[in-house]
Every structure is written in structure tokens, then in C-alpha cells.
PDB file of C-alpha atoms in Angstrom:
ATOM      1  CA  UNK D1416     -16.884  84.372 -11.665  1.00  0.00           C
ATOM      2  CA  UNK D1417     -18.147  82.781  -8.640  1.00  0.00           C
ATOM      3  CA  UNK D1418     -19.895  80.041 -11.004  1.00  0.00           C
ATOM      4  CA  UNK D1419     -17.070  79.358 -12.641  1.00  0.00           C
ATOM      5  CA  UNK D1420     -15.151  79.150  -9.579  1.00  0.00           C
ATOM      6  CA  UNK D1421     -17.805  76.558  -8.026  1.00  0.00           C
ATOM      7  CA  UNK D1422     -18.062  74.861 -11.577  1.00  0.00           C
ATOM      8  CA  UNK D1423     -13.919  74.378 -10.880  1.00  0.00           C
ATOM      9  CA  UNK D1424     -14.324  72.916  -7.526  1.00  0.00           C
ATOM     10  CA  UNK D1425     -17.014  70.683  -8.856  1.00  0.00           C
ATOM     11  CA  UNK D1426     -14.499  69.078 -11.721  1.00  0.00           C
ATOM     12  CA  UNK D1427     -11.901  68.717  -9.367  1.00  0.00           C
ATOM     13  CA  UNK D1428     -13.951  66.512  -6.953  1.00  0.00           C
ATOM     14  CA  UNK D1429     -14.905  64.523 -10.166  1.00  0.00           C
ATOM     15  CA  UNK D1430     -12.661  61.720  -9.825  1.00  0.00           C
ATOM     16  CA  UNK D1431     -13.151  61.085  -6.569  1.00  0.00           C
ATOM     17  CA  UNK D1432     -16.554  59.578  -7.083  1.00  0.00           C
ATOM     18  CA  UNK D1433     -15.328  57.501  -9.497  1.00  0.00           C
ATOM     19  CA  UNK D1434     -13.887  55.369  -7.027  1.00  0.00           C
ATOM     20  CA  UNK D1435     -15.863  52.179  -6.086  1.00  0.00           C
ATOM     21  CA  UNK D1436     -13.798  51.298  -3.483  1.00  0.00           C
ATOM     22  CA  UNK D1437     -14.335  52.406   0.030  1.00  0.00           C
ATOM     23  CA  UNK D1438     -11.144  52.670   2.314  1.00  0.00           C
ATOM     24  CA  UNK D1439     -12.825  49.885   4.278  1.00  0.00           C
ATOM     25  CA  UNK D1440     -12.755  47.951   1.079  1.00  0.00           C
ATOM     26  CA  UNK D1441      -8.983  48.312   1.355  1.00  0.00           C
ATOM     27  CA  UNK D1442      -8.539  47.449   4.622  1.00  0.00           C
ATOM     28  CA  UNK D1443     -10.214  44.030   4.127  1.00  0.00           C
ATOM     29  CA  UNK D1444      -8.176  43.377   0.947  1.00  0.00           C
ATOM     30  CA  UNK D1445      -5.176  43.844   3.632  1.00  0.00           C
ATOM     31  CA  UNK D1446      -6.820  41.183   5.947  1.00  0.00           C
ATOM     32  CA  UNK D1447      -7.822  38.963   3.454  1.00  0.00           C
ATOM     33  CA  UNK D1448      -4.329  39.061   2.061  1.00  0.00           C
ATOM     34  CA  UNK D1449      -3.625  37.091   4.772  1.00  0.00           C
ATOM     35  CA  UNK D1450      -4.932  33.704   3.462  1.00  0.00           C
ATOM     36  CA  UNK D1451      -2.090  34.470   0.613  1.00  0.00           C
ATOM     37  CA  UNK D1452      -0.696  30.927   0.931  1.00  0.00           C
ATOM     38  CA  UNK D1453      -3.942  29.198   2.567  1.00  0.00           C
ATOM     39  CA  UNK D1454      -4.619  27.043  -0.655  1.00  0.00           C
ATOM     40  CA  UNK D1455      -0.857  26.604  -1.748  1.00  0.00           C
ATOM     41  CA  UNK D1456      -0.083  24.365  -4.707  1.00  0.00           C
ATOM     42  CA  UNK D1457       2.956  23.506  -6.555  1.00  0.00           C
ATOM     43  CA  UNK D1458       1.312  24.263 -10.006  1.00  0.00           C
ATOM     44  CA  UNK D1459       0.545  27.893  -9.227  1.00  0.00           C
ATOM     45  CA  UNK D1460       1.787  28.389  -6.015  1.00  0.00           C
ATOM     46  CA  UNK D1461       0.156  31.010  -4.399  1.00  0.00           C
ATOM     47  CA  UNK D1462      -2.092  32.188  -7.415  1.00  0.00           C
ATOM     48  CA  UNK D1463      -5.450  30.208  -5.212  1.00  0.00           C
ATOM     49  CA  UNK D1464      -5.409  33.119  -2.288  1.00  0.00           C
ATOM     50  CA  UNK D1465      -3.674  35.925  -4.196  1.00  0.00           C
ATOM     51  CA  UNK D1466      -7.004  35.504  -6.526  1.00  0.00           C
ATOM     52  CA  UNK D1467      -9.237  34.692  -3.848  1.00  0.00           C
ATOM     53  CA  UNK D1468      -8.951  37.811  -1.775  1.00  0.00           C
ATOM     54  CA  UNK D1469      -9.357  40.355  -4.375  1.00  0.00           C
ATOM     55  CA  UNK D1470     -12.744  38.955  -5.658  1.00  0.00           C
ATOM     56  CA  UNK D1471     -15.596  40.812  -3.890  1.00  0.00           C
ATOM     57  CA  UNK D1472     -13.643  43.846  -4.835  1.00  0.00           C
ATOM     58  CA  UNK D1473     -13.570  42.786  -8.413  1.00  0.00           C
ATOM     59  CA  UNK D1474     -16.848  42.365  -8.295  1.00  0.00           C
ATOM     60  CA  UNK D1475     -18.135  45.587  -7.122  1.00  0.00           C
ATOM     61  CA  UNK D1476     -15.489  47.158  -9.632  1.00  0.00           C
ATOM     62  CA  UNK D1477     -16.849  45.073 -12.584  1.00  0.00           C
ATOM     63  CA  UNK D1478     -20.541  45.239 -11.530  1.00  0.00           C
ATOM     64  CA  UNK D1479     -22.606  42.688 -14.013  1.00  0.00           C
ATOM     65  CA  UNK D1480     -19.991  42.890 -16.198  1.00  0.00           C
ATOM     66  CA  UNK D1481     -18.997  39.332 -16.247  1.00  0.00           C
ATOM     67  CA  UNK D1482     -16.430  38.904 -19.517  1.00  0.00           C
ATOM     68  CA  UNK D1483     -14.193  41.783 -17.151  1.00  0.00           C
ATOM     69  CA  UNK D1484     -14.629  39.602 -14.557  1.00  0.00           C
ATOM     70  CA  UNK D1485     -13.531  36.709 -15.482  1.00  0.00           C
ATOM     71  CA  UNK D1486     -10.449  38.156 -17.676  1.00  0.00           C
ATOM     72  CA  UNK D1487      -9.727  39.308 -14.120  1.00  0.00           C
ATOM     73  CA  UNK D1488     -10.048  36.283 -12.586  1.00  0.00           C
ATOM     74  CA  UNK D1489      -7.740  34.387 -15.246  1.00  0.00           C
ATOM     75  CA  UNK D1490      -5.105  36.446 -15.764  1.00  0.00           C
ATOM     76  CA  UNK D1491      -4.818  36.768 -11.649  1.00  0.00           C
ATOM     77  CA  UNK D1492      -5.374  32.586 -11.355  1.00  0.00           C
ATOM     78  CA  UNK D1493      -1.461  32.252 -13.318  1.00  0.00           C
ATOM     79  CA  UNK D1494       1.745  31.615 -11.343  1.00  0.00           C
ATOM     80  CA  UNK D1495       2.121  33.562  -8.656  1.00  0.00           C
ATOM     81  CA  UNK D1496       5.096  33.558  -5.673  1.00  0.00           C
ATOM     82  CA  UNK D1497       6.098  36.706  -3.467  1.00  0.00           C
ATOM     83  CA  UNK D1498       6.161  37.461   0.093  1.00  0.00           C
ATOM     84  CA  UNK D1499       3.201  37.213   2.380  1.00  0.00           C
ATOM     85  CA  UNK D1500       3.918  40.439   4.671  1.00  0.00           C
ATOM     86  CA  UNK D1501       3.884  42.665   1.692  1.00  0.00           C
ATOM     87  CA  UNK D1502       1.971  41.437  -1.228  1.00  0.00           C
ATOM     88  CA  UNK D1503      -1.112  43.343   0.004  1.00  0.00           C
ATOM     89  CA  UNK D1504       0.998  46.323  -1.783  1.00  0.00           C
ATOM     90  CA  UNK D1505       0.829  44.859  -4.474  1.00  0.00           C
ATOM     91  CA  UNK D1506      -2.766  44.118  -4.175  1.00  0.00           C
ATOM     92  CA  UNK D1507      -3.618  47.363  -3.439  1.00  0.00           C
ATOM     93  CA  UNK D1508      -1.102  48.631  -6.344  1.00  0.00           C
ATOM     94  CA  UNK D1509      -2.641  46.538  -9.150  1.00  0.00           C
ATOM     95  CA  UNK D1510      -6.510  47.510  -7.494  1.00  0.00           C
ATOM     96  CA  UNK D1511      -6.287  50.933  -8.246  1.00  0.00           C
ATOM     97  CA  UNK D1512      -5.380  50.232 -11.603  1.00  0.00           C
ATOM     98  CA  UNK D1513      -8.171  47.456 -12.342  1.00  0.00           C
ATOM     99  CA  UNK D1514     -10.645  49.977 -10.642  1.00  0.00           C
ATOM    100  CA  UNK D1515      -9.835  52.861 -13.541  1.00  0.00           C
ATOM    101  CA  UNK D1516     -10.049  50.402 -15.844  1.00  0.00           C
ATOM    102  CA  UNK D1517      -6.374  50.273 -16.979  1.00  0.00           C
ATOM    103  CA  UNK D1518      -5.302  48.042 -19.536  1.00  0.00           C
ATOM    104  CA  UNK D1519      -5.509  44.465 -18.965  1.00  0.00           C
ATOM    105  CA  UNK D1520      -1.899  43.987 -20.514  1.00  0.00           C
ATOM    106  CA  UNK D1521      -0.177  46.577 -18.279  1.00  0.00           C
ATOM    107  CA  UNK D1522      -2.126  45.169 -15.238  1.00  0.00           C
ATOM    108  CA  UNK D1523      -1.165  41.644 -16.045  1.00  0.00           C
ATOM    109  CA  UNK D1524       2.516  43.036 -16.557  1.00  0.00           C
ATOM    110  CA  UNK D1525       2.822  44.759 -13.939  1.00  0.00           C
ATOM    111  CA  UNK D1526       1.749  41.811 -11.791  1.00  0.00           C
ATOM    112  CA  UNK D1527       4.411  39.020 -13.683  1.00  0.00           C
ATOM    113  CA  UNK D1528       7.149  41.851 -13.156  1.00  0.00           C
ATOM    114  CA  UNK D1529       6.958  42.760  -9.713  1.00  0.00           C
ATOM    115  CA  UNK D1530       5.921  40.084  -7.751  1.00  0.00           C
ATOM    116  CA  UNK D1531       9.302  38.422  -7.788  1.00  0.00           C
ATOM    117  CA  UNK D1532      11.649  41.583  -6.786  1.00  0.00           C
ATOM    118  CA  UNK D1533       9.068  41.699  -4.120  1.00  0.00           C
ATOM    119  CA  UNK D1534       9.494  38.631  -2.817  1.00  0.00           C
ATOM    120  CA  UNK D1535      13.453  39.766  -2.717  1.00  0.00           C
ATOM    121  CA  UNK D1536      12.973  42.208  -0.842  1.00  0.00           C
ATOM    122  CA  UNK D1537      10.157  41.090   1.560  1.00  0.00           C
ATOM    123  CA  UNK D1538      12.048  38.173   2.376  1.00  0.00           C
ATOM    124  CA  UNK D1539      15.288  39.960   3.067  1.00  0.00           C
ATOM    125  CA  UNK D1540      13.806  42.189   5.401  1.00  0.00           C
ATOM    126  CA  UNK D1541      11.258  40.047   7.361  1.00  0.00           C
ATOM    127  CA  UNK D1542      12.729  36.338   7.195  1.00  0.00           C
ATOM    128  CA  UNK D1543      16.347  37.152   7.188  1.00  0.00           C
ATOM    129  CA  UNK D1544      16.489  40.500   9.024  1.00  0.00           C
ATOM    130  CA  UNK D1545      13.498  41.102  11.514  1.00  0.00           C
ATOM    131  CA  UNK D1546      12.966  37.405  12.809  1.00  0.00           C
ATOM    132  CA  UNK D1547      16.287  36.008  13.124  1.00  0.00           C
ATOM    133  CA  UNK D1548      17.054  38.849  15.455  1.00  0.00           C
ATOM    134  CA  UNK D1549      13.810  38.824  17.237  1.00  0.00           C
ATOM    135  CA  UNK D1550      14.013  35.297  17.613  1.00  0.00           C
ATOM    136  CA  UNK D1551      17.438  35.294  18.700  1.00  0.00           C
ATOM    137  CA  UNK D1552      16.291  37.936  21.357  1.00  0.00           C
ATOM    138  CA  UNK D1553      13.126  36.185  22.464  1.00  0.00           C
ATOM    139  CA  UNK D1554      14.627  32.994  22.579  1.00  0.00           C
ATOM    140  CA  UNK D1555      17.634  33.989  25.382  1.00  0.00           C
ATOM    141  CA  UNK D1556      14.337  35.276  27.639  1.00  0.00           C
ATOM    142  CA  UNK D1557      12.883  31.810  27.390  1.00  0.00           C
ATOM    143  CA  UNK D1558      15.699  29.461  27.978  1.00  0.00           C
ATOM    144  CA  UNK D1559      15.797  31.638  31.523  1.00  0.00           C
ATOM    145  CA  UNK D1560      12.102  30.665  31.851  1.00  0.00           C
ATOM    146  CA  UNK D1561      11.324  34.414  30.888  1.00  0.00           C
ATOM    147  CA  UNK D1562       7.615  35.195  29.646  1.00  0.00           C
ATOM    148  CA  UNK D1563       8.780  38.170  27.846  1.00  0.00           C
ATOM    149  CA  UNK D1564      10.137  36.058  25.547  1.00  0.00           C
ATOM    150  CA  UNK D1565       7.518  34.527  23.465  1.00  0.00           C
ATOM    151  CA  UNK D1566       5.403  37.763  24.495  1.00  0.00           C
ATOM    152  CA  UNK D1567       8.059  39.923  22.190  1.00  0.00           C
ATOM    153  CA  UNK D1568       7.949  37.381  20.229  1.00  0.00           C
ATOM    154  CA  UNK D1569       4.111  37.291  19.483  1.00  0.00           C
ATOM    155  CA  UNK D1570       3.680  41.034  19.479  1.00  0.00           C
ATOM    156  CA  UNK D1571       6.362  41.317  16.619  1.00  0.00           C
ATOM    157  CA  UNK D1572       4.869  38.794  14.508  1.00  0.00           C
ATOM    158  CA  UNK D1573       1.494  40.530  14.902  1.00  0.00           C
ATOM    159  CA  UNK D1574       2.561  43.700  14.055  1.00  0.00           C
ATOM    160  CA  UNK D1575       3.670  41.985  10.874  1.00  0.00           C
ATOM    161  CA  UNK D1576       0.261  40.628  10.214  1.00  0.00           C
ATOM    162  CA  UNK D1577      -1.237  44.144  11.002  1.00  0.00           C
ATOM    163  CA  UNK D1578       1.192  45.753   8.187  1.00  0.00           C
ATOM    164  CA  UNK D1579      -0.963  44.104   6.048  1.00  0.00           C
ATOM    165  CA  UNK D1580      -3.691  46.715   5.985  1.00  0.00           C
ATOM    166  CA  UNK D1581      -1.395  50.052   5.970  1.00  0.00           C
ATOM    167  CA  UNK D1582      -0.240  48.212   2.899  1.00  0.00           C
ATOM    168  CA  UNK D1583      -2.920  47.766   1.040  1.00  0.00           C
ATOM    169  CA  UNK D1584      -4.205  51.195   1.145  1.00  0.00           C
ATOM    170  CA  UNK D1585       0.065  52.654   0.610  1.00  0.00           C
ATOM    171  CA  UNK D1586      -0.507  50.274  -2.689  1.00  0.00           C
ATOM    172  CA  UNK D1587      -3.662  51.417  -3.389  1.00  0.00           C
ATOM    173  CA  UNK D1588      -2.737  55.446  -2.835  1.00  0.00           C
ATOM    174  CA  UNK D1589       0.121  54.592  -5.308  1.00  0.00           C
ATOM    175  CA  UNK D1590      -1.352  53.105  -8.061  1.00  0.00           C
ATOM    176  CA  UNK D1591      -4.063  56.465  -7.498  1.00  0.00           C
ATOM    177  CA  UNK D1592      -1.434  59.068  -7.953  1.00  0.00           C
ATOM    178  CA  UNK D1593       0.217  56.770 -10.610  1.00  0.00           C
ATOM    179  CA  UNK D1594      -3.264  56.669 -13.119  1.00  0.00           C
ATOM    180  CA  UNK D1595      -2.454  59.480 -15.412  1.00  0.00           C
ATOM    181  CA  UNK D1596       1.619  58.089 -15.910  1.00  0.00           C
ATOM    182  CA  UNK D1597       0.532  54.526 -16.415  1.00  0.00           C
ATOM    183  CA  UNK D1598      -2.372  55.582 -18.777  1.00  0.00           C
ATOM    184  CA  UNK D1599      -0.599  57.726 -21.113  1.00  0.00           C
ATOM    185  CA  UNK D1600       2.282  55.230 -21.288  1.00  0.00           C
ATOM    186  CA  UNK D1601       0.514  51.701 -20.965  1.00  0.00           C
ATOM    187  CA  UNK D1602       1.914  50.277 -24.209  1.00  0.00           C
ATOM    188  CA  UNK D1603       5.502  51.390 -23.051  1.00  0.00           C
ATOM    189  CA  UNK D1604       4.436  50.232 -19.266  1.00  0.00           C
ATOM    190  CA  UNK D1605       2.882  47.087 -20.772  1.00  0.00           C
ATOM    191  CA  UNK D1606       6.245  45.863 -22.431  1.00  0.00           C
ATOM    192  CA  UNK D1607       8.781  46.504 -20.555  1.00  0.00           C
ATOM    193  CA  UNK D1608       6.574  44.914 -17.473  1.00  0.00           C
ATOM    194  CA  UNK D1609       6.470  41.416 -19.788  1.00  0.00           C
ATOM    195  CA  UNK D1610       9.701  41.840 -20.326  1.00  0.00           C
ATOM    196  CA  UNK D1611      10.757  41.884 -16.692  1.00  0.00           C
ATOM    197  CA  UNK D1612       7.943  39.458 -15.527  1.00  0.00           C
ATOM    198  CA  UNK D1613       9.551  37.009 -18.361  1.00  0.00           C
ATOM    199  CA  UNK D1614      13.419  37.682 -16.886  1.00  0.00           C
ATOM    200  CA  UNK D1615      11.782  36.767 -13.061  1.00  0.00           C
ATOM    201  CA  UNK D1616      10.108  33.631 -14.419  1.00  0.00           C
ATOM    202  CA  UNK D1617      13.060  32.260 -16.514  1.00  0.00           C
ATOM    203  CA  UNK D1618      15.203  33.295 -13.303  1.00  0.00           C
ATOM    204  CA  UNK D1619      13.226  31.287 -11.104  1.00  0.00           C
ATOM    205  CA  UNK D1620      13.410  28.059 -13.618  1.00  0.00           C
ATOM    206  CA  UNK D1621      17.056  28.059 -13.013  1.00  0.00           C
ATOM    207  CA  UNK D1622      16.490  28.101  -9.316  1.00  0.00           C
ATOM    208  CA  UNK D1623      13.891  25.552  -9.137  1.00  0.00           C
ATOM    209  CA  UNK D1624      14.219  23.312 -11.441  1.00  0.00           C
ATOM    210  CA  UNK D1625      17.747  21.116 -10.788  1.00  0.00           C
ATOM    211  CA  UNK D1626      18.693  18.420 -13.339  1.00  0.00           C
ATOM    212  CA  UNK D1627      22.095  16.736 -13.590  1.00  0.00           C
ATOM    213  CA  UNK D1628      23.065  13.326 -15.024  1.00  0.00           C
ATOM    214  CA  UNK D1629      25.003  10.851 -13.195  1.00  0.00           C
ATOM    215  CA  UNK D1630      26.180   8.763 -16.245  1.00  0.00           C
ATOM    216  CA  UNK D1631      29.959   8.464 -17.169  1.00  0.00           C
ATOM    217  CA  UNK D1632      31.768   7.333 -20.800  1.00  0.00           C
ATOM    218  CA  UNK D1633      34.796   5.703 -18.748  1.00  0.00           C
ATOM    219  CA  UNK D1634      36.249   8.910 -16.968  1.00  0.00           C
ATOM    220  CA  UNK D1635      34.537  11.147 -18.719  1.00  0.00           C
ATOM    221  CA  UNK D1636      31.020  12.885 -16.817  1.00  0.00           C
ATOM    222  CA  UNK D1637      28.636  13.427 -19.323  1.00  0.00           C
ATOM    223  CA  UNK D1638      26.896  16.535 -17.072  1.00  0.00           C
ATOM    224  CA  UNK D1639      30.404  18.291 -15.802  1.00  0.00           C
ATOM    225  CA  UNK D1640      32.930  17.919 -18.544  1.00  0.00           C
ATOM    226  CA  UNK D1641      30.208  17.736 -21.499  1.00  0.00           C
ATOM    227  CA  UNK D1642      27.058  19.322 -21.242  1.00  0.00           C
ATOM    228  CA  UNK D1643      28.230  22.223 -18.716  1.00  0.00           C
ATOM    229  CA  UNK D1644      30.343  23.130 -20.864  1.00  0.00           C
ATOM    230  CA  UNK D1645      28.524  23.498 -24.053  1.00  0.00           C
ATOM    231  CA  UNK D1646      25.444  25.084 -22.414  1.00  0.00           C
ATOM    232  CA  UNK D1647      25.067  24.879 -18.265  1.00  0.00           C
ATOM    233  CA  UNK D1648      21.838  24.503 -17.305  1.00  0.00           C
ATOM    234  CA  UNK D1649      20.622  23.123 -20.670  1.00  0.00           C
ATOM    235  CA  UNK D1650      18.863  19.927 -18.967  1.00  0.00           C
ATOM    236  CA  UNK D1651      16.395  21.806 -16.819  1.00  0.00           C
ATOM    237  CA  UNK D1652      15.943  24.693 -19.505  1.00  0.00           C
ATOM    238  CA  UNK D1653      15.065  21.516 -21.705  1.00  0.00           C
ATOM    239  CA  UNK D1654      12.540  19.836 -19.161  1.00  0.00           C
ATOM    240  CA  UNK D1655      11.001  22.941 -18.461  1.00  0.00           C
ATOM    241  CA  UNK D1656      10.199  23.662 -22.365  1.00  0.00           C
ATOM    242  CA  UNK D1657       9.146  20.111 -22.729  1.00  0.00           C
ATOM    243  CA  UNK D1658       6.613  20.400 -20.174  1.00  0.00           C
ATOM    244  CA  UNK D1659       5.127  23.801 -21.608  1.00  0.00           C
ATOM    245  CA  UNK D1660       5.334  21.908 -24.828  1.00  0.00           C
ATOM    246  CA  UNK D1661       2.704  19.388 -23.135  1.00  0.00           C
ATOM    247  CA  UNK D1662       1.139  21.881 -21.398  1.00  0.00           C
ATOM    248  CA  UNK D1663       0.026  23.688 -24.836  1.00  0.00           C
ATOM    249  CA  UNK D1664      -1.237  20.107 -25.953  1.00  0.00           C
ATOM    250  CA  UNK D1665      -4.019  20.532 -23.184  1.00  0.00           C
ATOM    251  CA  UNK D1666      -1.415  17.902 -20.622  1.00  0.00           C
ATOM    252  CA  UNK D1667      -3.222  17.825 -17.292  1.00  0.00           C
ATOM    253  CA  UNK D1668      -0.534  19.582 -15.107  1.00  0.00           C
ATOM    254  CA  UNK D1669      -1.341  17.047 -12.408  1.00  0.00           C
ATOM    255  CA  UNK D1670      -0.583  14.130 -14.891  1.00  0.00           C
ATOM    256  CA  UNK D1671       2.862  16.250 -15.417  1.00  0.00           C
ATOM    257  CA  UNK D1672       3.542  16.409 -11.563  1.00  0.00           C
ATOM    258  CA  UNK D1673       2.957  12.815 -11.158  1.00  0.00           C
ATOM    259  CA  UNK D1674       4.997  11.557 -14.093  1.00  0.00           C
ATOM    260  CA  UNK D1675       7.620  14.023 -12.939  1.00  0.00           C
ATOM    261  CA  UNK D1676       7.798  12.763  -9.647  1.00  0.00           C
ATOM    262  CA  UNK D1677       8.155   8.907 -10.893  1.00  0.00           C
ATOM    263  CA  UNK D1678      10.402   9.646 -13.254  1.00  0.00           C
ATOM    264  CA  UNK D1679      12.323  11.329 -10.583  1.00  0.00           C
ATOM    265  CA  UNK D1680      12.367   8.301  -8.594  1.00  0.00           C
ATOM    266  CA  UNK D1681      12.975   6.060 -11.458  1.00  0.00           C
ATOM    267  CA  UNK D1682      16.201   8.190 -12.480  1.00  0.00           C
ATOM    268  CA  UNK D1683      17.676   8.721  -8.924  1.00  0.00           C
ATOM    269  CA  UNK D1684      17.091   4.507  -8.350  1.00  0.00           C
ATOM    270  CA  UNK D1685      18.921   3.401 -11.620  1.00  0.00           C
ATOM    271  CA  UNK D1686      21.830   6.131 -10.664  1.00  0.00           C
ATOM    272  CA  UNK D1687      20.923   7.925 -14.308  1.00  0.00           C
ATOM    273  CA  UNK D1688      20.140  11.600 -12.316  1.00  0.00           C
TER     274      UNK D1688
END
């Protein structure tokens, strides 16, 4: 009996030695979260940092295993824009699961769905909420020539930056407890995550991409009383196909941005957009 009872202890602490992170691995995936928007660009936004703070832990995950690796590395270098304060949760979420070897589809899901809702919410809270009012605060102690003002301030927008790590390893305990559910339902997990990740990216097309024609038959506007009224939106929707039209025909995307940004000029001069 006793055997049996130490043989039942023994499988129970299995899986805990299966993990090849440390939690001082996840507290430096919270600080290195921080360089989130360090090498910013307008093809994949934040995709540069987002990748490049989760790579020494991909690499002890992966080990010599360098086709993992590198599937890791491209699926994580795609389009990418959330909030800064709390996309080490996300981090840490998606961590646990690349570190039991989930699949790559659910992982990749996972990421496209949820990094835009995210981005709602840490927004709301931090940009809209928590600084306006702390701002608002700090600022009436400074116009009276008040140190606590920029003081309160400071130690606000630290504790922000400190969230970072408490986040990582909340994420990271998540996706933990979470294994077994995503495991046994990865295919269901896997589509409806696309799904979603496909509704935030078409969402965000209609909120970043703005096209309207200035051009009139005699009274008639050819953008407000024609084509909104067919199909709103259909010029941008249009543009933005186009380009992943050229994009699949191997189209430099800086070649794209630059003929974008002439022919934006060009149109706006000549009074045609």
C-alpha cells in the first residue's frame, strides 16, 4: 500500500518537471514585454518586439529543434496590435501552450483572436480610465508648483510597467490549468479562434483603411449617393484585397507602402480622393 501510495505521489509530481520554464523565465518575458512597440512598423505593427521577447524562451522550449523554432518564429512575426500594459498575458497565455507542445493552429488562433479584444480592453482601462484621471490629478499639483504632482504621476505609470511581470506569470498559470481543455478540444479551439482572429482583422480594415472619392456626375457624388449605397465601405474593402492580391504575387510590402503613399498624394492633389 505504502508503494502504491508513494508510486501516486510520484505521478502526480510528473508534470511538473515537464516544465522548461523557470518562474524567473516568466518574469523576464514580463520585462522584456516591455520593448512591445520598440521596433514598430506599419507593415506588422508590433509583430518585431511581440516576437522578439519570447525568443530565448522558445529556444529553451524547442531545444535543437530548429523546424519548431522557426514555425514559432513565423507564425509569431504576422500582424500583430494590442495593448502594451497587458500583452505580457497574452505572452504568458500562448507560452504555456507552446511549452506543452499544443497545436500550432490553436496557438496561432488563439493569438489572431485575442489580441484585438485585448487591446479593447487594455486601452479602455489604462489610456482612457487610469491616466486621464491621474493626469488630471497630477496636473492641478503642478500648475501650483506642487512636486507631488509629477511624483504621483511617475509612481502610477511605473506601477503600470511593473504589472507587466504579475502578468506574465497570471497568463502563464492560465494557459497551465487550461492544457487538458485546450488539448482535448484543439480542432474546436483552433476554428473558432480563426474565426474570431479573421472578424478582428476584417474589423480593423474598416477602421484603418479610409477611402472616399471626391468626383461628382453634375450633382450627383459618386461616393455618397452611389457607391454607399450599393455597398459602404466597398473602396477600402477593394484596396485592401488588391493589395493581398499583390502581396500573394511575392509584392515587396515596402514597394506597396510607397506606391500607396504617392498615390495618396497624387489622388488628394487632383481632388479625385
Amino acid at each position: 500500500m505504502e508503494s502504491k501510495e508513494i508510486n501516486g505521489e510520484a505521478a502526480n509530481q510528473v508534470p511538473s518537471s515537464n516544465h522548461k520554464l523557470t518562474s524567473r523565465d516568466i518574469t523576464m518575458l514580463g520585462i522584456r514585454s516591455s520593448l512591445l512597440q520598440a521596433p514598430f512598423s506599419y507593415e506588422r505593427m508590433q509583430a518585431g518586439g511581440w516576437a522578439w521577447a519570447q525568443v530565448p524562451f522558445w529556444k529553451k522550449i524547442f531545444g535543437n529543434d530548429k523546424k519548431k523554432l522557426s514555425a514559432a518564429m513565423t507564425d509569431n512575426m504576422e500582424f500583430i496590435n494590442t495593448s502594451p500594459p497587458l500583452v505580457s498575458i497574452l505572452m504568458g497565455l500562448l507560452m504555456s501552450l507552446e511549452e506543452k507542445d499544443v497545436n500550432r493552429q490553436t496557438i496561432r488562433g488563439l493569438k489572431n483572436g485575442l489580441f484585438g479584444p485585448m487591446a479593447g480592453i487594455g486601452d479602455a482601462i489604462y489610456w482612457f480610465t487610469v491616466m486621464p484621471i491621474v493626469g488630471g490629478i497630477a496636473a492641478s499639483f503642478a500648475t501650483k508648483g506642487n512636486l507631488l504632482g509629477p511624483i504621483i504621476f511617475f509612481i502610477v505609470y511605473l506601477g503600470i510597467f511593473l504589472c507587466r511581470i504579475p502578468f506574465a506569470h497570471l497568463g502563464y498559470n492560465l494557459g497551465t490549468r487550461a492544457i487538458d481543455v485546450i488539448q482535448e478540444n484543439s480542432e474546436i479551439i483552433a476554428r473558432v479562434a480563426t474565426i474570431m482572429g479573421l472578424t478582428v482583422i476584417g474589423a480593423l480594415i474598416s477602421s484603418y483603411v479610409t477611402l472616399s472619392l471626391k468626383l461628382k456626375i453634375g450633382n450627383v457624388s459618386l461616393q455618397k449617393d452611389f457607391l454607399d449605397k450599393i455597398f459602404p465601405n466597398i473602396l477600402p474593402l477593394a484596396f485592401t484585397f488588391f493589395l493581398f492580391w499583390l502581396l500573394k504575387k511575392k509584392v515587396s510590402p515596402i514597394v506597396l507602402i510607397i506606391v500607396t503613399f504617392f498615390l495618396a498624394i497624387f489622388c488628394s492633389y487632383f481632388g479625385i480622393m
